[in-house]
Structures are given as structure tokens and as C-alpha cells.
Coordinates of C-alpha atoms in Angstrom, one line a residue:
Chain A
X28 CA -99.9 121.4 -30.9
X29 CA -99.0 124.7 -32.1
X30 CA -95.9 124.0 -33.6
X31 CA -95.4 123.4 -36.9
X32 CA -94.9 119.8 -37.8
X33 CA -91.7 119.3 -40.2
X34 CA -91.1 115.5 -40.5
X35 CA -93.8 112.6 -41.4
X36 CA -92.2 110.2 -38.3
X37 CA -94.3 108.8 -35.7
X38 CA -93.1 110.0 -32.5
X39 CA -94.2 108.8 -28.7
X40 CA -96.1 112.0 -28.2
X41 CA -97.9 111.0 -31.3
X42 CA -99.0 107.4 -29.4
X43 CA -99.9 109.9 -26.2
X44 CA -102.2 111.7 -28.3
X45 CA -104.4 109.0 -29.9
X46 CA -104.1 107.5 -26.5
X47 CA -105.9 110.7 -25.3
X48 CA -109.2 109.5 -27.4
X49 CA -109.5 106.4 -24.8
X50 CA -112.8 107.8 -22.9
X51 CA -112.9 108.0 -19.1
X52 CA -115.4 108.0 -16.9
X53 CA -116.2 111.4 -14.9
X54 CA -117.6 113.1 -12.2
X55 CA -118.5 116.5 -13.1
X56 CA -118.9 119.6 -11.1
X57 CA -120.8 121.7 -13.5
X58 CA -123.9 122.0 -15.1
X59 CA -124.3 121.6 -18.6
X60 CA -126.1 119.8 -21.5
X61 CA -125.0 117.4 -24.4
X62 CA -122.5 118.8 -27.2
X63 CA -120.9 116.9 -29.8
X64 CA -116.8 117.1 -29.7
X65 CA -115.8 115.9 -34.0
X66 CA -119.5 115.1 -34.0
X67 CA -119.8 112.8 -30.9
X68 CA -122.0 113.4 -28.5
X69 CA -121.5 114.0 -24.8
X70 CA -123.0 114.9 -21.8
X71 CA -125.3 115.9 -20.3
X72 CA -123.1 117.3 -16.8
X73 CA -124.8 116.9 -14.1
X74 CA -122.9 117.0 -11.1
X75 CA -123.3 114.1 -9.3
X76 CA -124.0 111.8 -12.1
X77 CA -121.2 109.9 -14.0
X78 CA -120.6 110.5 -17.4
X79 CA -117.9 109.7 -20.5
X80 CA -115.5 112.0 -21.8
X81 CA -112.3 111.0 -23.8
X82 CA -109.0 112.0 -21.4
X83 CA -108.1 114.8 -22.8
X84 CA -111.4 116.3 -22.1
X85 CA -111.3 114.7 -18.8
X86 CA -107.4 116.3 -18.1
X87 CA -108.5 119.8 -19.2
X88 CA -111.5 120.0 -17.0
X89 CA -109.3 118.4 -14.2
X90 CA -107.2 121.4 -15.0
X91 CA -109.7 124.2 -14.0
X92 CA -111.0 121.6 -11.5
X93 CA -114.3 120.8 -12.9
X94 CA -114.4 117.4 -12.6
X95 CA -113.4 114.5 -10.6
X96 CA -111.5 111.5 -12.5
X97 CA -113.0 108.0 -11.6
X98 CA -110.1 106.0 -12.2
X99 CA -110.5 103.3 -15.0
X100 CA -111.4 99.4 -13.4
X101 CA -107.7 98.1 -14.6
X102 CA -105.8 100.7 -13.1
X103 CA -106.2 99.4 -9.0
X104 CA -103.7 97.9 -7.1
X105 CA -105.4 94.2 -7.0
X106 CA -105.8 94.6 -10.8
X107 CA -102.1 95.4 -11.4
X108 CA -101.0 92.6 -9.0
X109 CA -102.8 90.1 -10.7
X110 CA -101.4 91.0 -14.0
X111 CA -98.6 90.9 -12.9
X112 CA -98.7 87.5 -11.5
X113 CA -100.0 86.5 -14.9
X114 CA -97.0 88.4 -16.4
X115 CA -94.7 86.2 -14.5
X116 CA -95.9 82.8 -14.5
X117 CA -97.0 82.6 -18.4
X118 CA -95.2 83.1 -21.6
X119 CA -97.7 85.4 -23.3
X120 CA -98.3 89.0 -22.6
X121 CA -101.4 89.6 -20.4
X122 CA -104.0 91.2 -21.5
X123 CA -103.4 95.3 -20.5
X124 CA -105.5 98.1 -22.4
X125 CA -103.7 99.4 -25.5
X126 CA -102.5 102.7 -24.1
X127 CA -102.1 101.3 -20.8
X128 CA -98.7 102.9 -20.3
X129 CA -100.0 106.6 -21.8
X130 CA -102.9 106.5 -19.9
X131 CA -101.7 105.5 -16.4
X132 CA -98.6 107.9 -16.8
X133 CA -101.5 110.7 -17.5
X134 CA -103.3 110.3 -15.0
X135 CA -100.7 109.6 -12.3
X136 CA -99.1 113.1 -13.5
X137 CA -102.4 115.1 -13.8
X138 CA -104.8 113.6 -11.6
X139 CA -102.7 111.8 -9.1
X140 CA -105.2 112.9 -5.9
X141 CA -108.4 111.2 -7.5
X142 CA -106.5 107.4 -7.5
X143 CA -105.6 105.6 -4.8
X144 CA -102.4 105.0 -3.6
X145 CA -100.9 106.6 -6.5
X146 CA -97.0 105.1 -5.2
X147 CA -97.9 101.7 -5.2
X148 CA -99.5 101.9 -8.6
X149 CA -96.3 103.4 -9.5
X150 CA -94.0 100.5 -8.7
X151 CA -96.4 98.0 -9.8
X152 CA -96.6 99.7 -13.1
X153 CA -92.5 100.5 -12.9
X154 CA -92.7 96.2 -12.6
X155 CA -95.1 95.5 -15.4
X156 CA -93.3 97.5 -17.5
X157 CA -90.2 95.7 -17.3
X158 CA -91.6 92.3 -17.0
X159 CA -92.8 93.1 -20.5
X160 CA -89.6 94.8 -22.2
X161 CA -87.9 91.6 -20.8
X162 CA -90.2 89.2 -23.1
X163 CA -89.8 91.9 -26.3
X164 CA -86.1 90.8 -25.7
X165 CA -86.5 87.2 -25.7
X166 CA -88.4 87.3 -28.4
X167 CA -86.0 89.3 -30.6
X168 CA -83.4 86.3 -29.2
X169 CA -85.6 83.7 -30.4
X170 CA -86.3 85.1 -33.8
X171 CA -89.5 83.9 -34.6
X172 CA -90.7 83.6 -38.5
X173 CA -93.9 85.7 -39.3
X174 CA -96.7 86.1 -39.6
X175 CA -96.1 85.8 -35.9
X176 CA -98.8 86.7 -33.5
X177 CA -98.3 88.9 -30.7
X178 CA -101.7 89.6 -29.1
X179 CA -101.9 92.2 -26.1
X180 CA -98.9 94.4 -27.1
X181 CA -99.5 98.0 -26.0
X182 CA -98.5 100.8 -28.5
X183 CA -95.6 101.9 -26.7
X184 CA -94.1 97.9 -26.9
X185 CA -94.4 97.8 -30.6
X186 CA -93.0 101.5 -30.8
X187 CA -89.4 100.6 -29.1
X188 CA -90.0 97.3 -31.3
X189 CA -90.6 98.2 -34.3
X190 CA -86.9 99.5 -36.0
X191 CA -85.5 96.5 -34.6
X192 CA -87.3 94.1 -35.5
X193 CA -88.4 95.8 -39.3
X194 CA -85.0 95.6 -39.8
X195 CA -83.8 91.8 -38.8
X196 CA -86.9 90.6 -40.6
X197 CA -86.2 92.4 -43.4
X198 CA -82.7 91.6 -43.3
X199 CA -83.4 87.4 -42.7
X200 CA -85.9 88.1 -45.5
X201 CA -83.4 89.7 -48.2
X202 CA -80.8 86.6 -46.8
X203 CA -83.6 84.1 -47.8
X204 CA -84.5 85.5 -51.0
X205 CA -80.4 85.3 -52.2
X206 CA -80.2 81.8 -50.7
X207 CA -83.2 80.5 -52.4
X208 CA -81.8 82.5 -55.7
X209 CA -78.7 80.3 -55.4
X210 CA -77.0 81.4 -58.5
X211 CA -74.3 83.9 -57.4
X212 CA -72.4 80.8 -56.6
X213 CA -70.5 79.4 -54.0
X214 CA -68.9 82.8 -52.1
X215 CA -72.3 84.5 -51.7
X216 CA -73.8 81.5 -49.7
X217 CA -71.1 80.9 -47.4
X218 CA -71.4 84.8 -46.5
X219 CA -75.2 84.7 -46.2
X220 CA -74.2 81.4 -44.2
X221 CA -72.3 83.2 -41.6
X222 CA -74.7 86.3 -41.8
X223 CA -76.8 83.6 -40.3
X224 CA -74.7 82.5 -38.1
X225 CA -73.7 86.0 -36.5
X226 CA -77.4 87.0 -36.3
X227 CA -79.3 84.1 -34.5
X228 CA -76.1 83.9 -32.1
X229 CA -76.7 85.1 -28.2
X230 CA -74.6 88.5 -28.7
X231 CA -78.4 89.8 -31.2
X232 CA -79.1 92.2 -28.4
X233 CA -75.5 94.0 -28.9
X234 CA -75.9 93.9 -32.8
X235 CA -78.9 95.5 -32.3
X236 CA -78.9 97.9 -29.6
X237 CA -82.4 97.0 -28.8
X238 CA -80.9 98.2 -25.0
X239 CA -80.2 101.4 -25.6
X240 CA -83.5 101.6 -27.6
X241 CA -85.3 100.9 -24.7
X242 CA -83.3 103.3 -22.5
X243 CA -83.7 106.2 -24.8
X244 CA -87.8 105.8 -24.8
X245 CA -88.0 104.3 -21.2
X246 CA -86.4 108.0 -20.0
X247 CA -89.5 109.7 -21.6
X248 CA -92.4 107.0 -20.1
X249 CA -90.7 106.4 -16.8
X250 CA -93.4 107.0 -13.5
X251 CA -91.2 109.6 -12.2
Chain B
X462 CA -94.2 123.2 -52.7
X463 CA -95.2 121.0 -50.4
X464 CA -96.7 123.6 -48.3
X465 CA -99.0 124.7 -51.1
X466 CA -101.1 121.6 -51.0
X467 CA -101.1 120.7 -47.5
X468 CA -102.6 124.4 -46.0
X469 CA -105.1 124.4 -48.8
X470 CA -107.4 122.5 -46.7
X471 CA -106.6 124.0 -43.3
X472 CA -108.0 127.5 -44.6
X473 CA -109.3 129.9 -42.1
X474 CA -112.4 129.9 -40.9
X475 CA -115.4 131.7 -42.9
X476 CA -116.4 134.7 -41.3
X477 CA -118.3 134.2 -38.5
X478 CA -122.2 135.5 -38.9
X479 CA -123.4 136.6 -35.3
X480 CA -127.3 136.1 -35.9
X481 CA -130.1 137.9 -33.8
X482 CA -130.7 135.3 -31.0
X483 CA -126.7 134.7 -30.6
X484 CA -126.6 139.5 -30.4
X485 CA -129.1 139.2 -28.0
X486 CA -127.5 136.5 -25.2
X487 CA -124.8 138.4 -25.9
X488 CA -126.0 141.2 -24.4
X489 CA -127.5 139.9 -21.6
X490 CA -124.6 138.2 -20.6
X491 CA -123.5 140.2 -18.5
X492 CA -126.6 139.1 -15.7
X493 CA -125.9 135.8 -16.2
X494 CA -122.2 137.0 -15.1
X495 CA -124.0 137.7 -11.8
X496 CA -125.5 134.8 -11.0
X497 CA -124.1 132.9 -7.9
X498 CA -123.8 129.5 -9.2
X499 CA -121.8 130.5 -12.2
X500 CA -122.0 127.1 -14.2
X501 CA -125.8 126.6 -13.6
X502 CA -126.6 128.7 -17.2
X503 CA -129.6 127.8 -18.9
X504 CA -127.9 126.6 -21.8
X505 CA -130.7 124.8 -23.5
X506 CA -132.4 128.0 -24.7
X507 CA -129.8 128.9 -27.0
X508 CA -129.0 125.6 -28.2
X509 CA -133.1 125.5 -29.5
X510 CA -132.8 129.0 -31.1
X511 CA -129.9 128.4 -32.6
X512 CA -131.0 125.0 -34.2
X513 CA -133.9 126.5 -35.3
X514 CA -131.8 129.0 -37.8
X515 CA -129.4 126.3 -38.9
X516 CA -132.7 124.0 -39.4
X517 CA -132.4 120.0 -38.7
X518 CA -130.3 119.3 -41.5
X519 CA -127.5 119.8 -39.2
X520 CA -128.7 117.5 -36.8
X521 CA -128.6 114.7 -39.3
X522 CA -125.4 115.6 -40.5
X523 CA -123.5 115.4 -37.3
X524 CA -124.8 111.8 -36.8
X525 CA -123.3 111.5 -40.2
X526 CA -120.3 112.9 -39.5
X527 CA -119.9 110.7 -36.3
X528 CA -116.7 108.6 -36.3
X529 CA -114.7 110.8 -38.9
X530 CA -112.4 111.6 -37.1
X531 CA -111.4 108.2 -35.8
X532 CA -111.7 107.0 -39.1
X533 CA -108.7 110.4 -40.5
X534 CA -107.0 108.9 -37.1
X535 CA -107.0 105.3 -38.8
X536 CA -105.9 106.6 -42.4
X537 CA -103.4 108.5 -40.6
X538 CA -101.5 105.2 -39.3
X539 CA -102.5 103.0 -42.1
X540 CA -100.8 105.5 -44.4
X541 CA -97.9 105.8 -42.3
X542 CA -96.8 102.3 -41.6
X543 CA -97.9 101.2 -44.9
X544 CA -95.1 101.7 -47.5
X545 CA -97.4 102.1 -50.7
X546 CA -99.1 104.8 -50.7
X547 CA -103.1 104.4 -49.7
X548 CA -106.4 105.6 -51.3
X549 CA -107.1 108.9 -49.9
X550 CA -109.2 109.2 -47.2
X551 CA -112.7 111.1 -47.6
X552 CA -113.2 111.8 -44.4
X553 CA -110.7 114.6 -44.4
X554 CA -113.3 116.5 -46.1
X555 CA -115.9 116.1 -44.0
X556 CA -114.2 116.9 -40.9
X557 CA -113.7 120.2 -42.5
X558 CA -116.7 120.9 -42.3
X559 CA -117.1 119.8 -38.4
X560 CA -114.1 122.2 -38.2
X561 CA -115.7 124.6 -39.4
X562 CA -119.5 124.1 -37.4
X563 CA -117.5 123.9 -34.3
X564 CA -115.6 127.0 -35.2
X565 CA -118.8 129.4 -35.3
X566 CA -119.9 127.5 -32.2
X567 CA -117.3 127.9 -30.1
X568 CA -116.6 131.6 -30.9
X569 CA -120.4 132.5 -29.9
X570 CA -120.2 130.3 -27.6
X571 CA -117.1 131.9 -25.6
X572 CA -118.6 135.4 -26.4
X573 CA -121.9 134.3 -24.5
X574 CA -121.0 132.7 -21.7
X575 CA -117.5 133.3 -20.8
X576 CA -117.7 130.5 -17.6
X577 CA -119.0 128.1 -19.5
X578 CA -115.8 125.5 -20.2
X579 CA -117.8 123.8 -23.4
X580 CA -116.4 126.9 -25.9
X581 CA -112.9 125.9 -24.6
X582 CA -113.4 122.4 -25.2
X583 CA -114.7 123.1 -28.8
X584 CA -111.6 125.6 -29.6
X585 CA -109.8 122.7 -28.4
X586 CA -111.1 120.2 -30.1
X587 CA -110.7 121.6 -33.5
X588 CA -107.0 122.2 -32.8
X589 CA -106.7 118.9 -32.5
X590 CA -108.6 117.9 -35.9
X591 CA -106.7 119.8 -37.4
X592 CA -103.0 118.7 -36.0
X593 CA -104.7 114.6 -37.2
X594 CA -105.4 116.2 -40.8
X595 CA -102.4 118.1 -41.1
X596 CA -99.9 114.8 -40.1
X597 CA -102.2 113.2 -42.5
X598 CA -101.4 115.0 -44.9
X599 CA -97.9 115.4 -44.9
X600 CA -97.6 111.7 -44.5
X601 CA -98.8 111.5 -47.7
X602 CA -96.9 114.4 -49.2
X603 CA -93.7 112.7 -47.8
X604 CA -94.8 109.7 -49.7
X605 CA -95.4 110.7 -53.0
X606 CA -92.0 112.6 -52.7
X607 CA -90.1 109.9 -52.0
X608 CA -91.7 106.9 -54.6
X609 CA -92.8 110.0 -57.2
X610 CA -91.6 107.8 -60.1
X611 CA -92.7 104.9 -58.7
X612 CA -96.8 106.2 -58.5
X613 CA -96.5 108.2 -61.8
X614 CA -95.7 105.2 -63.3
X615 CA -98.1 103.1 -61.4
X616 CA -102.0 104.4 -62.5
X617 CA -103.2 102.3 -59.9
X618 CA -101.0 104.6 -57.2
X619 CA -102.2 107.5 -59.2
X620 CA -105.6 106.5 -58.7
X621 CA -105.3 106.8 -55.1
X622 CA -104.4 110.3 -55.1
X623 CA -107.0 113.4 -54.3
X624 CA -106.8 116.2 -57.1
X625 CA -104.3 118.6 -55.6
X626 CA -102.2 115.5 -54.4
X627 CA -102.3 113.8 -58.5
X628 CA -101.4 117.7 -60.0
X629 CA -98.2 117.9 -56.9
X630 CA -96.9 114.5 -58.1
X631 CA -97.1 115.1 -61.9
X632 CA -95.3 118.9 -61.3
X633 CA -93.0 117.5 -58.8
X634 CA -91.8 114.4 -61.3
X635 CA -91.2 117.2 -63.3
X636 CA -89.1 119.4 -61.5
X637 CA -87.2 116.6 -60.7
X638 CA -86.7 115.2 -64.2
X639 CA -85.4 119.2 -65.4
X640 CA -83.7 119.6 -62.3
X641 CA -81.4 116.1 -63.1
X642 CA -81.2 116.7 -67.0
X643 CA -79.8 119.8 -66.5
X644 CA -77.3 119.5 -63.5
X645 CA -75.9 115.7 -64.7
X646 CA -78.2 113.6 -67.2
X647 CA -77.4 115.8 -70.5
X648 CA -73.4 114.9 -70.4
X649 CA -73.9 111.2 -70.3
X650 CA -73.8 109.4 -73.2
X651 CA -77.7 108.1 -74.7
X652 CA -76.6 104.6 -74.6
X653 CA -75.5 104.5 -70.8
X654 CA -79.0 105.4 -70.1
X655 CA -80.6 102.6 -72.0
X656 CA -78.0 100.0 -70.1
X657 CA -80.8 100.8 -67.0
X658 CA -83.7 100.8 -68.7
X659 CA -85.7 97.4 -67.2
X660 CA -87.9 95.6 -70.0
X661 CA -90.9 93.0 -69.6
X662 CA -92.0 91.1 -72.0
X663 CA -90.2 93.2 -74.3
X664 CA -91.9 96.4 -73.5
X665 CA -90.0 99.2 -71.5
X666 CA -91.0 99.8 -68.4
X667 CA -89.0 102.3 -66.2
X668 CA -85.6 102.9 -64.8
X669 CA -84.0 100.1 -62.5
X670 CA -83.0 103.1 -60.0
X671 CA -86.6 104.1 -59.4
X672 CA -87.4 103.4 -56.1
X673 CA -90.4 100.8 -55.2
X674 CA -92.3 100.5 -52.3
X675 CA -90.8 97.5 -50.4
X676 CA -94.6 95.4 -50.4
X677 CA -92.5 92.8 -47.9
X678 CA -91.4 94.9 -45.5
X679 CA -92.7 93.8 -42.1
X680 CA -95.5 95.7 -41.0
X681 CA -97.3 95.6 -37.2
X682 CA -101.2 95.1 -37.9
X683 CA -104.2 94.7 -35.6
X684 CA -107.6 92.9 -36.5
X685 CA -110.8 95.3 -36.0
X686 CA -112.9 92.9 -37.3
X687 CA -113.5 88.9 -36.9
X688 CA -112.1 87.5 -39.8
X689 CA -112.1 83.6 -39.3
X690 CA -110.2 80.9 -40.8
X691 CA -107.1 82.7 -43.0
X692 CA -104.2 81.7 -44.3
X693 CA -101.6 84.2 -45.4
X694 CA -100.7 84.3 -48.8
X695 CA -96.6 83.9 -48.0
X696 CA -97.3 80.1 -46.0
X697 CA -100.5 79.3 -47.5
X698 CA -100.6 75.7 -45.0
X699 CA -101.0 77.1 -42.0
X700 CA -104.7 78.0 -41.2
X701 CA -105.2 80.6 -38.7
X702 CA -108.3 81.8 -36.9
X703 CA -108.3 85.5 -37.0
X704 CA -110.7 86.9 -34.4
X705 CA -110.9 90.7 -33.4
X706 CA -108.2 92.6 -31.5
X707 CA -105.7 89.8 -32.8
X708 CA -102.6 91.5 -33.0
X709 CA -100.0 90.3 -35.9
X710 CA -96.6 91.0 -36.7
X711 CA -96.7 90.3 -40.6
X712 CA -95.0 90.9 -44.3
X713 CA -97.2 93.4 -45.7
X714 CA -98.2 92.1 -49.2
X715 CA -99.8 89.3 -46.7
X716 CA -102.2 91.8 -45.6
X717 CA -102.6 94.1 -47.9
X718 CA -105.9 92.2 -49.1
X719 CA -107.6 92.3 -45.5
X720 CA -106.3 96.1 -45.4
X721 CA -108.5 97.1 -48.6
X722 CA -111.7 95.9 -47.0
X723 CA -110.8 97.4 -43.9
X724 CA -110.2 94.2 -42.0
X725 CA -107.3 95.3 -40.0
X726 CA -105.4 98.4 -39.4
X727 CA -101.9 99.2 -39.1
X728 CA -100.6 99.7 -35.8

């Protein structure tokens, strides 16, 4: 955090860092009373009773071993299996926490000894993860007009998502408006016609590159 | 220039006043340092005395100042997924002053009671306010650089803007306007300007080359409140419910209403 920031993009660390607000519940082994972190409250540590803390809080005391992590309800091995059963058998995403993919990576890297068995949440998680890049793709395929809804997306989906699919909306969009225009006459059409064509045919994901997309941030979230 | 108005906020913190109780646990620190169970400081006692000094207006303004952050955190996104630029966010001032609370807190905090990991915490804490307000900002400042004719223009835009943030875009249209007179725009004939100039109803506007915000671009949003029935404004038959956490991939000049009252935020 000490370095200076030079561009205005949203990056993936970005996503980890508001992902590090998500509050966790904690064991803690020291004694003290309530203080307010950017005026919210927390506290009081007592050792062995549970108490709140957003992650990052939660990481650094983990750090100096201070605390134990309890490891949030969703991240379990019958939880992940069930999800993804759910993931497989219906169309829609299921319904995983926001920062799912931040948090479980976290906490797998820095507090791997307080969850249990840490490799099979791994591969399940490894699974999930591609279960769910595999329906961003169809999606993209199927190119469906917005407003579109896409409830349970996790930060991290609608980061590798969104410079594709900005762009081919925008693109159909600025197609659309010319077509409904319809007075640069006949040549314009038949381009915007075959524009069309080109886009909603089955080679999208090479015209887009959506593939290497997904490589490039997949390298930086994979639970190595 | 940029830098000017983006560290004017982020100014050091005010010199830091030990008072009498905070000298004397200082002092006798160092048998609390002796103490077996290291953690197990009474830590009430100084939390009283010092309340006392900074009375209970304090109290009442951290409840006050609850949530700020989150809400900088919100502004933050909104402002950069949103291509026109947003009104400006008052909680960035207010979480100076939490900055700046925590700041005298933590230092006599660590001077105290060196085993204590709640000084840490604070120190950390207000590192990361500051990295939220600082991408806020420059998000902003990145912003008004790019559309700066497009918000001097606009006095709604220019509305939006703090104080600093309204004096950078007038100074910066200006730089821009001297620096382009004088390197190309003086050679060219008066009337090849005026072939650009756009017009409505009859009136001159601006330039066509000044760059708009694109208000269709295709924004990702998420409901954090329960909205209801809706329709969006670009297929006005198709009723949806909108209930909380509904997440939407949607043309932005759709949503710009539900935006302005908070609705939804930008994701």
C-alpha cells in the first residue's frame, strides 16, 4: 500500500482489498477491550469467546498468532460440494459470497492450519471456478440483450468479463444505432449486416480472446 | 498539477499533544512490560481518562462517523465504472477526521503499551483509509482530465465538483486551450474552425471533437436496496421486479436514475 498509485484502473488486487472488509469470525488469544477501526466498533477480546473482525484484521493478528480463524459456514467441504452440484445441474450461477474467490484464496494462503482439509477445498474450489468461467463463456456465445440479469456473480467473474463484454455490447449497440439510422444507404447496411454476421458466429471466443483473458487473471487467482 | 489537488487532503498529521494521563502510563510502562501475561493490560483505565479530556462529543461523533468509509469505498467504484463524472462524495472529509483521531490514538497508544496489537491495527487501518481516499481521488482527477470540456461546458458536471476539484478543471481547460492555440490552432484559418462548431436550435454549443461521456456504455450494477416493479427506460415493456442483491448487467443512462438515489451501486 505504500506505493504510489499512478493510473485510475481497477486492478484484481483492488477487488482483494475491498474483499478484505468481509468480516470473519475469530477466536482471539488476547485480552483487550472494544475500539473502533474507521469508526466501527469491535471487540471486546476475550480469549475464548468469538468475536467479528473484518479479514484483514483477522490475517494480521493471524500473523503474530493472536488469533484463531473460524472458517466462514460456506467455505466446508459439504458446502462446496453441494454448490457445485447446483453449478452442474442448473443453468444459473449458484449462489457463492461476493468475494468468494478472494476470501477462500486468503485464507487457504494465510491461515491454511485453522480449515479443514485445506487440499480438498482446493480442488473443489479449483472445480467451481471453472464450472463458472465455462458459463461466462456461453453466455458471451449466446449474446444476450441487456438489461440482462446475472444474479450471483462474484467480483472476480465480472472483472475478467467486463472488457469483453463492454466492448461487444457497445459495439452491437453502435451497429444498432447506424441500422436504425438507415440513411447512409445501401453499402453501410450490408457491412453492419455482415458485422453481424461475423460476431454472433461460433468463432466469438477467438474474436474476442475472452481465453486468454481468463488465462492471464486465472495465473494470479489460481489455489496454488 | 494533478498532484497539487489530490495530497491537499492527505496532509500530515497535526502534531500530536501527549496530555498528562497519556505522560504518566507512559512512564509506567515499563511494569506493565513485566507482567507475565503480557496482553492481560488493564486497558480500560486509559480509555476512561482519556475520554474524559476529549469529553463525549467524540463518542457521538464516531457513531456519526460509522459507515464512511464504506460509503468513500462505494463512491470510489460508482465513480470509476460510471463514465460521467459523480457528485463528490462528503464523506471524504469526514474520514479525515477519523484519520486523524486514529492517528493520535495509535501513536500513544504504541508508546504505552508496546504488546498491545490494537496501536498496530489502528496505524494500519489509517493506511488503508487513506490508499480508498487517495484512488478516490485520482479517479476523479483522471476524469475531469479526460471530458475537461465536456464538464466545463456542462454546469450540471460542474456542479458536482468539490472546490479545489472546480478551480483544477477551469485552470486545466485553460492550459489546454493556450497550450493548442499556440502549438497548431493560430495557423488555421477562422473559418475551418467554425465548420466544427455544433449548433442547437440555432445557438452554439461546443466543438464536435469534444469528447462526451458515453451515458450507453454498458455498465455492471448491483441493487442494495429493494426496488420493486421497474422498467428500464431503453425497453420500457418489460416489467422487472428488482429486489436486493439483484445483480444487472445494464446500459447506464438506464440506471443512472436509481444511481442518484442510491438504489444500486456500480460493481
Amino acid at each position: 500500500m505504500d506505493k504510489i498509485i499512478t493510473s485510475d484502473t481497477f486492478t484484481a488486487e483492488d477487488i482483494k482489498f475491498l474483499a478484505e472488509y468481509e468480516l470473519i469470525t475469530i477466536e482471539p488469544f488476547f485480552r483487550a477491550d472494544t475500539f473502533s477501526l474507521s469508526g466501527i466498533e469491535y471487540g471486546p477480546f476475550t480469549p475464548p469467546i468469538k468475536t467479528n473482525v473484518p479479514i484483514w484484521v483477522a490475517l494480521t493478528l493471524k500473523s503474530q498468532k493472536l488469533c484463531k480463524i473460524i472458517s466462514p459456514s460456506w467455505l466446508t467441504v459439504e458446502n462446496l460440494t453441494i454448490l457445485l452440484d447446483s453449478e452442474t445441474k442448473e443453468t444459473r450461477f449458484s449462489a457463492v459470497p461476493f468475494y468468494y474467490a478472494e476470501i477462500s484464496r486468503m485464507l487457504l494462503q494465510s491461515a491454511e492450519d485453522d480449515l479443514k482439509s485445506p487440499g480438498e477445498l482446493r480442488m473443489l474450489l479449483q472445480q467451481l471456478k471453472e464450472k463458472r468461467e465455462n458459463k461466462i463463456r456461453i453466455g458471451l456465445a449466446n449474446l444476450e440483450p441487456i438489461p440482462h440479469k446475472i444474479n450471483n456473480i462474484s467480483a472476480r467473474e465480472i472483472h475478467i468479463m467486463r472488457p469483453t463484454f463492454v466492448m461487444v455490447f457497445d459495439s452491437l449497440r453502435r451497429i444498432q444505432e447506424t441500422t436504425l439510422k438507415k440513411s447512409s444507404g445501401q453499402n453501410l447496411s450490408e457491412t453492419t449486416r455482415r458485422t453481424v454476421d461475423i460476431m454472433s458466429s461460433q468463432n466469438i471466443d477467438d474474436l474476442m480472446d475472452i481465453e486468454g483473458e481468463i488465462a492471464d487473471y486465472g495465473e494470479f487467482m489460481t489455489y496454488d | 498539477m494533478s498532484r497539487i489537488f489530490s495530497c491537499q487532503n492527505q496532509k500530515e498529521p497535526k502534531t500530536i499533544n501527549l496530555n498528562a494521563a497519556y505522560t504518566k502510563e507512559f512512564f509506567d510502562s515499563d511494569e506493565d512490560l513485566d507482567v507475565v501475561d503480557e496482553f492481560n493490560i488493564d486497558e480500560s483505565n486509559i480509555n476512561k481518562e482519556n475520554n474524559v479530556d476529549e469529553s463525549n462529543i467524540n463518542k457521538e461523533n464516531e457513531i456519526f462517523l460509522s459507515g464512511q468509509l464504506k460509503i468513500l469505498q462505494r463512491a470510489w467504484l460508482n465513480e470509476n465504472f460510471s463514465t460521467e463524472i459523480l457528485p463528490y462524495e462528503p464523506a471524504f472529509e469526514r474520514l479525515n477526521e477519523i484519520l486523524e483521531n486514529q492517528n493520535i490514538k495509535a501513536e500513544s497508544l504504541t508508546l504505552s503499551q508496546e504488546t498491545s496489537p490494537i496501536g498496530m491495527l489502528l496505524f494500519i487501518d489509517n493506511e488503508r483509509i487513506k490508499y480508498v481516499m487517495n484512488r478516490y481521488k485520482r479517479t476523479r482527477l483522471a476524469k475531469i482530465e479526460k471530458y475537461v470540456c465536456s464538464i466545463n461546458e456542462n454546469a450540471e458536471y460542474m456542479a458536482r465538483l468539490s472546490l479545489p476539484e472546480k478551480e483544477f478543471a477551469e485552470r486545466y481547460k485553460r492550459l489546454i486551450e493556450e497550450h493548442e492555440h499556440a502549438s497548431f490552432l493560430h495557423v488555421l484559418p477562422q473559418e475551418s474552425l467554425d465548420v466544427l462548431k455544433e449548433t442547437e436550435n440555432g445557438t452554439e454549443t461546443s466543438f464536435a471533437t469534444v469528447e462526451h461521456p458515453d451515458l450507453n456504455q454498458a455498465v455492471f450494477c448491483r441493487f442494495i436496496k429493494h426496488v420493486g416493479s421497474y422498467s428500464f427506460p431503453s425497453t420500457p415493456h418489460d416489467k422487472e421486479i428488482l429486489s436486493k442483491d439483484d445483480a444487472y448487467l445494464v446500459k447506464y443512462s438506464d440506471i443512472r436514475k436509481l444511481l442518484e438515489d442510491h438504489s444500486i451501486e456500480l460493481i
